Short mmCIF file of C-alpha atoms in Angstrom, two decimals:
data_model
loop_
_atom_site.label_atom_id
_atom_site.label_comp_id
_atom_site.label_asym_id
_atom_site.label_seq_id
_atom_site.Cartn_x
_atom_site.Cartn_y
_atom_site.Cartn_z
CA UNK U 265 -9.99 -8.59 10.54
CA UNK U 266 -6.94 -9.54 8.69
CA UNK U 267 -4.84 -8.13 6.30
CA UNK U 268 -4.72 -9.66 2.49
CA UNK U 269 -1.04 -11.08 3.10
CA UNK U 270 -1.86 -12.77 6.60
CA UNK U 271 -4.86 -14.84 5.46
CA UNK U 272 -3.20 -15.88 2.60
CA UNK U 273 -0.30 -17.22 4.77
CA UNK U 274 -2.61 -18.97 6.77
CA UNK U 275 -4.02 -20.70 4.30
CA UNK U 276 -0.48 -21.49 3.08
CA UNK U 277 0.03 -22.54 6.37
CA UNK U 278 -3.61 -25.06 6.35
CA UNK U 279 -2.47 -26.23 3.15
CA UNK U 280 0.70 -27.68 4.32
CA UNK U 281 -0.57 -29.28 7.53
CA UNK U 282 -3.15 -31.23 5.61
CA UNK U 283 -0.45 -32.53 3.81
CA UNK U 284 -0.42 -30.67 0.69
CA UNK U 285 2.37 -29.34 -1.10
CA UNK U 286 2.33 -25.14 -2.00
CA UNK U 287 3.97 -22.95 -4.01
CA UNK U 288 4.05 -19.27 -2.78
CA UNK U 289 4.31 -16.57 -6.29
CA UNK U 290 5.59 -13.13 -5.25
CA UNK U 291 5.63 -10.49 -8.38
CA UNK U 292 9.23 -8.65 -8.10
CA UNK U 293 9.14 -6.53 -11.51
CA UNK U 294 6.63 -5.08 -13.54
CA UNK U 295 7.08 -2.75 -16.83
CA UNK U 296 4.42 -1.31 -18.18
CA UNK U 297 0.89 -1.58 -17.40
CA UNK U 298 0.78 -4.40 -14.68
CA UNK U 299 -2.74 -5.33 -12.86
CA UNK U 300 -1.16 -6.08 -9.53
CA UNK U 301 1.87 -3.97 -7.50
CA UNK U 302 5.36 -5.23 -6.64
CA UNK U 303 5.19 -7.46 -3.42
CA UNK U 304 1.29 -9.08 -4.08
CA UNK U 305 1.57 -12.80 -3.31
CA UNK U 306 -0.92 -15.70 -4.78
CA UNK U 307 -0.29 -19.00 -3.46
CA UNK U 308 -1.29 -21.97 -5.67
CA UNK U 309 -1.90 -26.09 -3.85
CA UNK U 310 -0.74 -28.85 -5.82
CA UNK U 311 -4.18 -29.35 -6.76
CA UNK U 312 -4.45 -26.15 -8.41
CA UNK U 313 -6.21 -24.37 -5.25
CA UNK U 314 -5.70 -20.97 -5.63
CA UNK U 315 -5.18 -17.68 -2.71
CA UNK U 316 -4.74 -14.62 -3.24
CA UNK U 317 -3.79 -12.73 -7.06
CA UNK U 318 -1.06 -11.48 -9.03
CA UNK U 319 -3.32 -10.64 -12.20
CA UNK U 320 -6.20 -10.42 -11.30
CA UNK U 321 -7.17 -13.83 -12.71
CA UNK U 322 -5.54 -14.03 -16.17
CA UNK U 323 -1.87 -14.78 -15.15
CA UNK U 324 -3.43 -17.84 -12.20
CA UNK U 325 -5.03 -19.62 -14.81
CA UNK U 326 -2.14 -20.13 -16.23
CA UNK U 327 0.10 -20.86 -12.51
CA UNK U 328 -2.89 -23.57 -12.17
CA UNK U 329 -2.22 -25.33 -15.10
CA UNK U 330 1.09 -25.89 -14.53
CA UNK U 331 0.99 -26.73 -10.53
CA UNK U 332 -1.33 -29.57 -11.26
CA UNK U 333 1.21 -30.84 -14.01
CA UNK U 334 4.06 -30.87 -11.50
CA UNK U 335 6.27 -28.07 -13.69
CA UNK U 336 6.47 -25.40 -10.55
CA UNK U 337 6.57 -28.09 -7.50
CA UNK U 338 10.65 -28.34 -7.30
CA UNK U 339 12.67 -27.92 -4.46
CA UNK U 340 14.12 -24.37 -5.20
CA UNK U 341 12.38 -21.33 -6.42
CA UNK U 342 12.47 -19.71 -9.94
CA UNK U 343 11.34 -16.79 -11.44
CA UNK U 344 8.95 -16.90 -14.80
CA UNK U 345 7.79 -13.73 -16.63
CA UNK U 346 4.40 -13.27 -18.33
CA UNK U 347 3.43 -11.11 -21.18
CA UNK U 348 7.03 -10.21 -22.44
CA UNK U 349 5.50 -9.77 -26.57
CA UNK U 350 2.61 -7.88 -27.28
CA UNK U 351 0.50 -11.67 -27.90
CA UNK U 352 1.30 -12.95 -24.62
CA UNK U 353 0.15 -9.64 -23.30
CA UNK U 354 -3.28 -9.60 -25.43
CA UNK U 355 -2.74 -13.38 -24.14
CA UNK U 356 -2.60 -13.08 -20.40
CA UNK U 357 -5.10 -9.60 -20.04
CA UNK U 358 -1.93 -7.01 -19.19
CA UNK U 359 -2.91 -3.67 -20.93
CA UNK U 360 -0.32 -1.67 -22.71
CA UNK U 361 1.73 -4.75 -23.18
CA UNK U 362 2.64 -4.93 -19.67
CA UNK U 363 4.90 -8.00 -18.00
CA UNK U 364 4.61 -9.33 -15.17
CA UNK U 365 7.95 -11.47 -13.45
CA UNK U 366 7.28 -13.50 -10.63
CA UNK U 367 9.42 -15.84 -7.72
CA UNK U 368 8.08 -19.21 -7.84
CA UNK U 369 8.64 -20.28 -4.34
CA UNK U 370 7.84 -24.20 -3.00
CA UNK U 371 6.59 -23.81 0.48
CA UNK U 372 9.32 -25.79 2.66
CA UNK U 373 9.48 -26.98 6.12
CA UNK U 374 12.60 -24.06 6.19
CA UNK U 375 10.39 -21.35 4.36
CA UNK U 376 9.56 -19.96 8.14
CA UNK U 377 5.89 -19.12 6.97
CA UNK U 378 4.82 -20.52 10.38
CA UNK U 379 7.04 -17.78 12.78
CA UNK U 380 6.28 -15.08 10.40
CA UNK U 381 2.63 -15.70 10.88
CA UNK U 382 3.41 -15.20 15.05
CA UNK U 383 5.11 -11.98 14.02
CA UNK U 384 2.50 -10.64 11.67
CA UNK U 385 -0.77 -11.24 14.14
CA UNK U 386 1.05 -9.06 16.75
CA UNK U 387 0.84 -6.42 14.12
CA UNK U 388 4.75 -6.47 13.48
CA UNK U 389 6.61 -5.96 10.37
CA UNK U 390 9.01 -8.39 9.57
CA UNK U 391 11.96 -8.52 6.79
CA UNK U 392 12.25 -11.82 4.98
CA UNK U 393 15.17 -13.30 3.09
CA UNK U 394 14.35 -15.91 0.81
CA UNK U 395 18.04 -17.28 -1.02
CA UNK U 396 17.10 -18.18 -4.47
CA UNK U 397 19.68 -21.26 -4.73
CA UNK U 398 18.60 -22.90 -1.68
CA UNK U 399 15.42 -21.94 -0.47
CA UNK U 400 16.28 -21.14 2.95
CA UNK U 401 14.85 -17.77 4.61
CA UNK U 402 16.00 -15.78 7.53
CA UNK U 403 13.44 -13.49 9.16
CA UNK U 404 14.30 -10.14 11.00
CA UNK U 405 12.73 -6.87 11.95
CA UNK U 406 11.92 -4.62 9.19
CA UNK U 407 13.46 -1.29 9.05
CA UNK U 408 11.48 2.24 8.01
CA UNK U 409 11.65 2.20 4.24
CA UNK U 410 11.82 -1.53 3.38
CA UNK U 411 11.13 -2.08 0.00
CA UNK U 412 11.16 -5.75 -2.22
CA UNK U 413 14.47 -6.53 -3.32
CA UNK U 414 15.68 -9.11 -5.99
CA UNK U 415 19.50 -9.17 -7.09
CA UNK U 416 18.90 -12.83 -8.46
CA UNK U 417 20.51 -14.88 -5.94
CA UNK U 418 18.23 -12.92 -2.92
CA UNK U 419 14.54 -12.19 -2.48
CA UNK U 420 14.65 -9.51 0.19
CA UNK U 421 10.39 -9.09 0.90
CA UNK U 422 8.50 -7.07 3.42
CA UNK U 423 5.59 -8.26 5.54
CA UNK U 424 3.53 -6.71 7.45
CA UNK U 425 1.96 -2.71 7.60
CA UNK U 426 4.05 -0.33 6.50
CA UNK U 427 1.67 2.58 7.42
CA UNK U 428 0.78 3.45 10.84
CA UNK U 429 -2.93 4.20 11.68
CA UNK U 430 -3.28 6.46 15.68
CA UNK U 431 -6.49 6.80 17.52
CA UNK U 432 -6.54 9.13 20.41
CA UNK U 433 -8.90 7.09 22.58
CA UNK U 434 -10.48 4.03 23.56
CA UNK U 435 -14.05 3.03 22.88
CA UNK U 436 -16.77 1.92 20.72
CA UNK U 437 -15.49 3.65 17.83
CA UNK U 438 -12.34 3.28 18.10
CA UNK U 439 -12.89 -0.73 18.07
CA UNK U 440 -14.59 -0.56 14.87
CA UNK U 441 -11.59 1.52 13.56
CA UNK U 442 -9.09 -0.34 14.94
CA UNK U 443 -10.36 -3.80 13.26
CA UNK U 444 -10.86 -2.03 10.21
CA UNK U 445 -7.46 -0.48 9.98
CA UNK U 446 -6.19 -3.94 10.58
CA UNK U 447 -7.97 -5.19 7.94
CA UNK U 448 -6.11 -1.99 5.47
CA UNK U 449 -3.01 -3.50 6.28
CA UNK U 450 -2.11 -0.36 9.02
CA UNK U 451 -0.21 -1.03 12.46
CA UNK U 452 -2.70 0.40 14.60
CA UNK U 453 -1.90 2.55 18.09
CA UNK U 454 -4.54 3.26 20.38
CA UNK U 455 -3.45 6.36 22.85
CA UNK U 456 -5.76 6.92 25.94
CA UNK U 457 -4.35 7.65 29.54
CA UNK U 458 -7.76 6.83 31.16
CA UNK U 459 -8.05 3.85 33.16
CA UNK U 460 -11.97 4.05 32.63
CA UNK U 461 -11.43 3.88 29.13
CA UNK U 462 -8.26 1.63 28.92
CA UNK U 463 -9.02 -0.85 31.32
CA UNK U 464 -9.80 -4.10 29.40
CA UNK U 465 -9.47 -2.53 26.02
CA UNK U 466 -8.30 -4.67 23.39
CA UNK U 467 -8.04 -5.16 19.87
CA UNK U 468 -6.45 -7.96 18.41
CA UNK U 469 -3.21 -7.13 17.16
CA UNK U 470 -3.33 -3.34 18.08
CA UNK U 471 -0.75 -1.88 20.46
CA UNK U 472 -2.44 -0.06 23.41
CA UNK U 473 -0.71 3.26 24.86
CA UNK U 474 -1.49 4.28 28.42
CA UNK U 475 0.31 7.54 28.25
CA UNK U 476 -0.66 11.30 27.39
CA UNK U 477 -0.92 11.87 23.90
CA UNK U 478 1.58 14.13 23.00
CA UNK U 479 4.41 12.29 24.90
CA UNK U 480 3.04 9.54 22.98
CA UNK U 481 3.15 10.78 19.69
CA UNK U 482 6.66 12.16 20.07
CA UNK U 483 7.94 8.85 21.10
CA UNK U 484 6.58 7.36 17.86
CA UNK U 485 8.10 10.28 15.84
CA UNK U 486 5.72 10.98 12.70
CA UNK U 487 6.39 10.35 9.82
CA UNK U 488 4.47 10.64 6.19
CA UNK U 489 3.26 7.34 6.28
CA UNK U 490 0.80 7.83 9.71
CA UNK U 491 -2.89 9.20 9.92
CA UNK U 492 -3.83 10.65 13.43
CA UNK U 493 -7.35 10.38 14.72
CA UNK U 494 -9.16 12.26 17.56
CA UNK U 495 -11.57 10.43 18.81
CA UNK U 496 -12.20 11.22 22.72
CA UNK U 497 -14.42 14.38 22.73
CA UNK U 498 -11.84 15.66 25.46
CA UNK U 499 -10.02 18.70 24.58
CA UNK U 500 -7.06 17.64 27.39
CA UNK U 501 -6.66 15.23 24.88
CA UNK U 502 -7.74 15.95 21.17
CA UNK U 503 -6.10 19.06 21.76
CA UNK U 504 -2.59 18.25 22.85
CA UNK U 505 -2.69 15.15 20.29
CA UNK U 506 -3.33 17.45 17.55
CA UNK U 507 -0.88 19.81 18.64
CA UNK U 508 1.97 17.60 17.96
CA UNK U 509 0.27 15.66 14.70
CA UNK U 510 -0.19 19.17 12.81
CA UNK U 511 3.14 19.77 13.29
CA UNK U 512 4.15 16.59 11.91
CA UNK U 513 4.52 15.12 8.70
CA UNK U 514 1.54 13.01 9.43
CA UNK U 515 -0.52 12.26 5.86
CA UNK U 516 -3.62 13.11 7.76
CA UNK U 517 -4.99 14.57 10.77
CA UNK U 518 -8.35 14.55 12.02
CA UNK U 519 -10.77 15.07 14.98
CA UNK U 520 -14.52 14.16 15.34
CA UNK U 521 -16.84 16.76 16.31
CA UNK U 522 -19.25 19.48 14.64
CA UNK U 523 -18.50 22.26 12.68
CA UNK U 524 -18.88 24.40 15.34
CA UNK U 525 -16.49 22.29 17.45
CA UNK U 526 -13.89 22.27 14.71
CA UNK U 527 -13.98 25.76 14.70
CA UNK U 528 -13.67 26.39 18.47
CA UNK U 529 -10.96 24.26 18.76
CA UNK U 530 -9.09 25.33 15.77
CA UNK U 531 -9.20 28.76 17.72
CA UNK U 532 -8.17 27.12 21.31
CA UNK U 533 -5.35 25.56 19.06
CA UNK U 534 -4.26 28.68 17.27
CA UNK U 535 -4.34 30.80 20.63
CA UNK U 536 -3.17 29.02 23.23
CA UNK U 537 -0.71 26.23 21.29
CA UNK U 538 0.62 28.73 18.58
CA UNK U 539 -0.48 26.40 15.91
CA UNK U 540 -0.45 28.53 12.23
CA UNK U 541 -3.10 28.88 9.54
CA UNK U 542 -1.20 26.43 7.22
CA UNK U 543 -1.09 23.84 10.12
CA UNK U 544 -4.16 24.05 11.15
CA UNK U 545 -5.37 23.92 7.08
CA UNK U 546 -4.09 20.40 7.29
CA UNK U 547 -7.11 19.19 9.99
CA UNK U 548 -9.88 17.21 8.59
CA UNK U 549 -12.81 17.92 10.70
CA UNK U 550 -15.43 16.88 11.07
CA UNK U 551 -13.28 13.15 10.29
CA UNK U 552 -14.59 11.79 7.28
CA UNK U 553 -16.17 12.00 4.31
CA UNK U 554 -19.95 12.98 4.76
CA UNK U 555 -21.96 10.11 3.84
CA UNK U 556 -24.73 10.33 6.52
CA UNK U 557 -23.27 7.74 8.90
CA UNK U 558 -25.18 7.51 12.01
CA UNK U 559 -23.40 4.21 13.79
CA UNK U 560 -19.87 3.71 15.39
CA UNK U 561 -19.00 0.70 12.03
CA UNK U 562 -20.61 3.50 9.21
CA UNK U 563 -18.81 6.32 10.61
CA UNK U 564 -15.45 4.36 10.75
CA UNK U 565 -15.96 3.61 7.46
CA UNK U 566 -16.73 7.17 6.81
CA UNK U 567 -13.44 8.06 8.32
CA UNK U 568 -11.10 5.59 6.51
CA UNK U 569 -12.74 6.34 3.39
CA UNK U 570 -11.47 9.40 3.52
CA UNK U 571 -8.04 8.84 5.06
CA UNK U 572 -7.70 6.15 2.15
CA UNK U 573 -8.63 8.99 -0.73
CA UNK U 574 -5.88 11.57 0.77
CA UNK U 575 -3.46 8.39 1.33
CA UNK U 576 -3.11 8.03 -2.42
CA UNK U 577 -3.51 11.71 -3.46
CA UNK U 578 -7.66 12.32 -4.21
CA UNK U 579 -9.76 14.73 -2.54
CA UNK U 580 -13.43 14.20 -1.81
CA UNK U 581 -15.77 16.85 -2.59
CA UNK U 582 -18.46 17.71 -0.09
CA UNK U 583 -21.07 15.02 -0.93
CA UNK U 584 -24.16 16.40 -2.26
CA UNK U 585 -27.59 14.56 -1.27
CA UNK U 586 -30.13 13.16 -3.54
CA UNK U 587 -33.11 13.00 -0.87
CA UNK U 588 -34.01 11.00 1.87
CA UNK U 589 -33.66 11.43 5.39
CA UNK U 590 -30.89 13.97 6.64
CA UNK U 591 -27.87 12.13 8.45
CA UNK U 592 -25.42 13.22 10.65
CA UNK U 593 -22.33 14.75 10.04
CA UNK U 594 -19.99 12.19 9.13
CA UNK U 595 -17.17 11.67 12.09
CA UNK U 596 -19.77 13.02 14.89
CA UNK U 597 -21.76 10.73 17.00
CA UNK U 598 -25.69 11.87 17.37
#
């Protein structure tokens, strides 16, 4: 699975090599009430074929209109704004008279969408400086806290996941998770040591680690933008990975296994790591929200459904069922 901004890109990309011209819309301010965050892209064809969204729909109508009468296909970019007055916010569908300002970009043979596409599908993040008076772009590696920049003579974007998604072993589920994380726009690591497990293990665009997990996880160094998974079943392994991500300030932590196994290992991890109470608070366990998943996809989703809820602040109360046949715990295989 890809990521929003990569298959937009590639269609950019299809566009031009059938011949057509494109022009690439990045929003770079909002006030107010906006439908869409900083950064979100919609590219628009010359015949008014439309990827990706800045509104929502409202705002691309409009973008349409004006491709297909030839006012956005120049040579250089621009920047427009939508829904400045209260009309042309009632006008375009922003609530609370929000505005919306936008780069106008024409898609160049110098615009470097083709190399930033290389860098993106090996799960990379990649800074990329568009100058405003000449459309030419420079590409380099992103730094940790990269953020859209616009001084009005640069366009300073960000591509690629800026949140890190690590799954302490290799296997069925962990594919499933893997592709799926991909797909939520995380850079994905995939620790397992085994060479059972390892061997001929691949995800597309996932970065395989063949060492112990806690050397692993140190040399990545944690910050609040990664969610740690357990996934092997192996306390040589859940065990010393969780040692090091409940120390860390990982946004989420969690292990598969039963109740009962969360609680024996929260004791092994207590006793014999040192791990406190308020560390060992932070565990989710069993992974995911309960939801009565029984395969490797349904419990993945299970699991990012509730790494996605913490993410951005929520938490899920313990389902309550309505009938029907009793499920597994969500995050444990049966």
């Amino acid at each position: 699975m890809d990521n929003i901004d990569l298959q937009i890109l590639r269609q950019v990309q299809n566009w031009r090599a059938s011949g057509h011209r494109v022009v690439l819309g990045t929003i770079i301010r909002t006030w107010g009430s906006a439908p869409r965050p900083i950064g979100s892209v919609v590219a628009v064809r010359d015949d008014g074929q439309i990827a990706g969204s800045v509104s929502g729909g409202c705002i691309e109508d409009d973008l349409i209109e004006r491709v297909r009468e030839g006012a956005l296909l120049a040579d250089t970019p621009r920047t427009v704004r939508y829904g400045v007055s209260g009309d042309e916010a009632a006008r375009f569908g922003l609530p609370c008279g929000g505005t919306i300002e936008l780069v106008l970009e024409p898609v160049l043979p110098h615009s470097g969408i083709e190399v930033l596409l290389e860098r993106l599908a090996s799960g990379r993040r990649v800074r990329r400086t568009l100058d405003f008076l000449t459309g030419a772009v420079t590409l380099t590696e992103a730094e940790p806290g990269d953020t859209l920049t616009f001084d009005g003579q640069t366009l300073v974007s960000t591509h690629g996941p800026g949140w890190r998604l690590i799954v302490i072993g290799a296997g069925q589920m962990t594919q499933f998770l893997a592709e799926m994380g991909r797909a939520l726009d995380y850079q994905v690591f995939i620790i397992d040591p085994r060479p059972e497990y390892a061997d001929g293990f691949e995800v597309a665009g996932c970065q395989l680690v063949r060492e112990m997990p806690d050397d692993a996880l140190v040399a990545l160094s944690l910050d609040a933008h990664c969610a740690v998974i357990a996934l092997t079943h192996d306390p040589k392994l859940d065990d010393l990975a969780l040692m090091e991500a409940l120390r860390s300030p990982a946004f989420y932590v969690g292990a598969i296994g039963s109740r009962l196994n969360q609680a024996k290992r929260k004791q092994r991890l207590g006793e014999h790591f040192g791990l406190t109470e308020a560390e060992l608070g932070r565990l989710h366990g069993p992974v995911g929200i309960k939801n009565g998943a029984r395969t490797p996809p349904e419990i993945a989703v299970a699991i990012l459904a509730e790494v996605t809820g913490v993410r951005y602040g929520y938490r899920i109360p313990e389902p309550v069922s309505v009938g029907g046949a009793a499920g597994v715990e969500a995050g444990c295989m049966a």
